[in-house]
Amino acid sequence: MWRIKSALDLDRIGDIVVTPKLTHEFCDLAGGDHRGGGDHASLHAQDSLIPFMSTLADPPRRPTSVDLVPHIENHFNSLTR
């Protein structure tokens, strides 16, 4: 649900949010696509959940890609304390 809420909070989004079926891809407005690689983060768990291994004491329990930056910052900040 947080992915849908995050999408709807964007300034540049319209009134409708569409997500492709798994293994399908939408082209972006410039005509590009990411066939054979990453995509524009569909709302499916397969595109939201990522493998994650950590040595920190309190890593995110079910991390997604938005969890990575603060986690990495915390890691490197802990090295300078």
One Martini backbone bead per residue (centre of mass of N, CA, C, O) as a GRO file, in nm:
protein
   81
    1MET     BB    1   0.054   0.064  -0.018
    2TRP     BB    2   0.293   0.270  -0.005
    3ARG     BB    3   0.337   0.285  -0.313
    4ILE     BB    4   0.071   0.422  -0.382
    5LYS     BB    5   0.097   0.667  -0.199
    6SER     BB    6   0.361   0.771  -0.320
    7ALA     BB    7   0.251   0.814  -0.604
    8LEU     BB    8   0.010   1.012  -0.521
    9ASP     BB    9   0.221   1.237  -0.395
   10LEU     BB   10   0.302   1.329  -0.658
   11ASP     BB   11   0.314   1.606  -0.864
   12ARG     BB   12   0.323   1.437  -1.164
   13ILE     BB   13   0.050   1.307  -1.115
   14GLY     BB   14  -0.239   1.177  -1.176
   15ASP     BB   15  -0.554   1.001  -1.134
   16ILE     BB   16  -0.390   0.747  -1.245
   17VAL     BB   17  -0.281   0.411  -1.170
   18VAL     BB   18  -0.050   0.197  -1.344
   19THR     BB   19   0.017  -0.157  -1.373
   20PRO     BB   20   0.189  -0.412  -1.479
   21LYS     BB   21   0.237  -0.703  -1.561
   22LEU     BB   22   0.420  -0.943  -1.519
   23THR     BB   23   0.670  -0.916  -1.774
   24HIS     BB   24   0.585  -0.627  -1.826
   25GLU     BB   25   0.607  -0.313  -2.022
   26PHE     BB   26   0.657   0.029  -2.019
   27CYS     BB   27   0.684   0.309  -2.180
   28ASP     BB   28   0.806   0.603  -2.194
   29LEU     BB   29   0.761   0.925  -2.309
   30ALA     BB   30   1.041   0.888  -2.485
   31GLY     BB   31   1.032   0.559  -2.572
   32GLY     BB   32   1.148   0.398  -2.353
   33ASP     BB   33   1.308   0.103  -2.214
   34HIS     BB   34   1.383  -0.220  -2.003
   35ARG     BB   35   1.457  -0.457  -2.156
   36GLY     BB   36   1.630  -0.693  -1.962
   37GLY     BB   37   1.571  -0.512  -1.708
   38GLY     BB   38   1.470  -0.276  -1.552
   39ASP     BB   39   1.213  -0.078  -1.413
   40HIS     BB   40   0.935   0.137  -1.304
   41ALA     BB   41   0.818   0.014  -1.057
   42SER     BB   42   0.607  -0.169  -0.988
   43LEU     BB   43   0.351  -0.286  -0.754
   44HIS     BB   44   0.498  -0.537  -0.721
   45ALA     BB   45   0.679  -0.724  -0.509
   46GLN     BB   46   0.903  -0.804  -0.715
   47ASP     BB   47   0.973  -0.476  -0.741
   48SER     BB   48   1.001  -0.409  -0.414
   49LEU     BB   49   1.165  -0.652  -0.333
   50ILE     BB   50   1.483  -0.720  -0.168
   51PRO     BB   51   1.779  -0.822  -0.121
   52PHE     BB   52   1.926  -0.841   0.224
   53MET     BB   53   2.236  -0.756   0.391
   54SER     BB   54   2.351  -0.726   0.738
   55THR     BB   55   2.560  -0.581   1.020
   56LEU     BB   56   2.355  -0.443   1.165
   57ALA     BB   57   2.153  -0.433   1.445
   58ASP     BB   58   1.894  -0.265   1.273
   59PRO     BB   59   1.754  -0.380   1.029
   60PRO     BB   60   1.533  -0.408   0.806
   61ARG     BB   61   1.287  -0.643   0.789
   62ARG     BB   62   1.140  -0.531   0.498
   63PRO     BB   63   1.310  -0.441   0.251
   64THR     BB   64   1.348  -0.172   0.030
   65SER     BB   65   1.484   0.055  -0.177
   66VAL     BB   66   1.419   0.300   0.027
   67ASP     BB   67   1.610   0.172   0.264
   68LEU     BB   68   1.911   0.197   0.170
   69VAL     BB   69   2.021   0.481   0.220
   70PRO     BB   70   1.989   0.505   0.530
   71HIS     BB   71   2.151   0.248   0.589
   72ILE     BB   72   2.419   0.339   0.464
   73GLU     BB   73   2.450   0.596   0.627
   74ASN     BB   74   2.456   0.457   0.904
   75HIS     BB   75   2.703   0.290   0.854
   76PHE     BB   76   2.907   0.528   0.794
   77ASN     BB   77   2.850   0.689   1.055
   78SER     BB   78   2.949   0.460   1.252
   79LEU     BB   79   3.256   0.485   1.161
   80THR     BB   80   3.285   0.806   1.271
   81ARG     BB   81   3.226   0.768   1.597
   0.00000   0.00000   0.00000
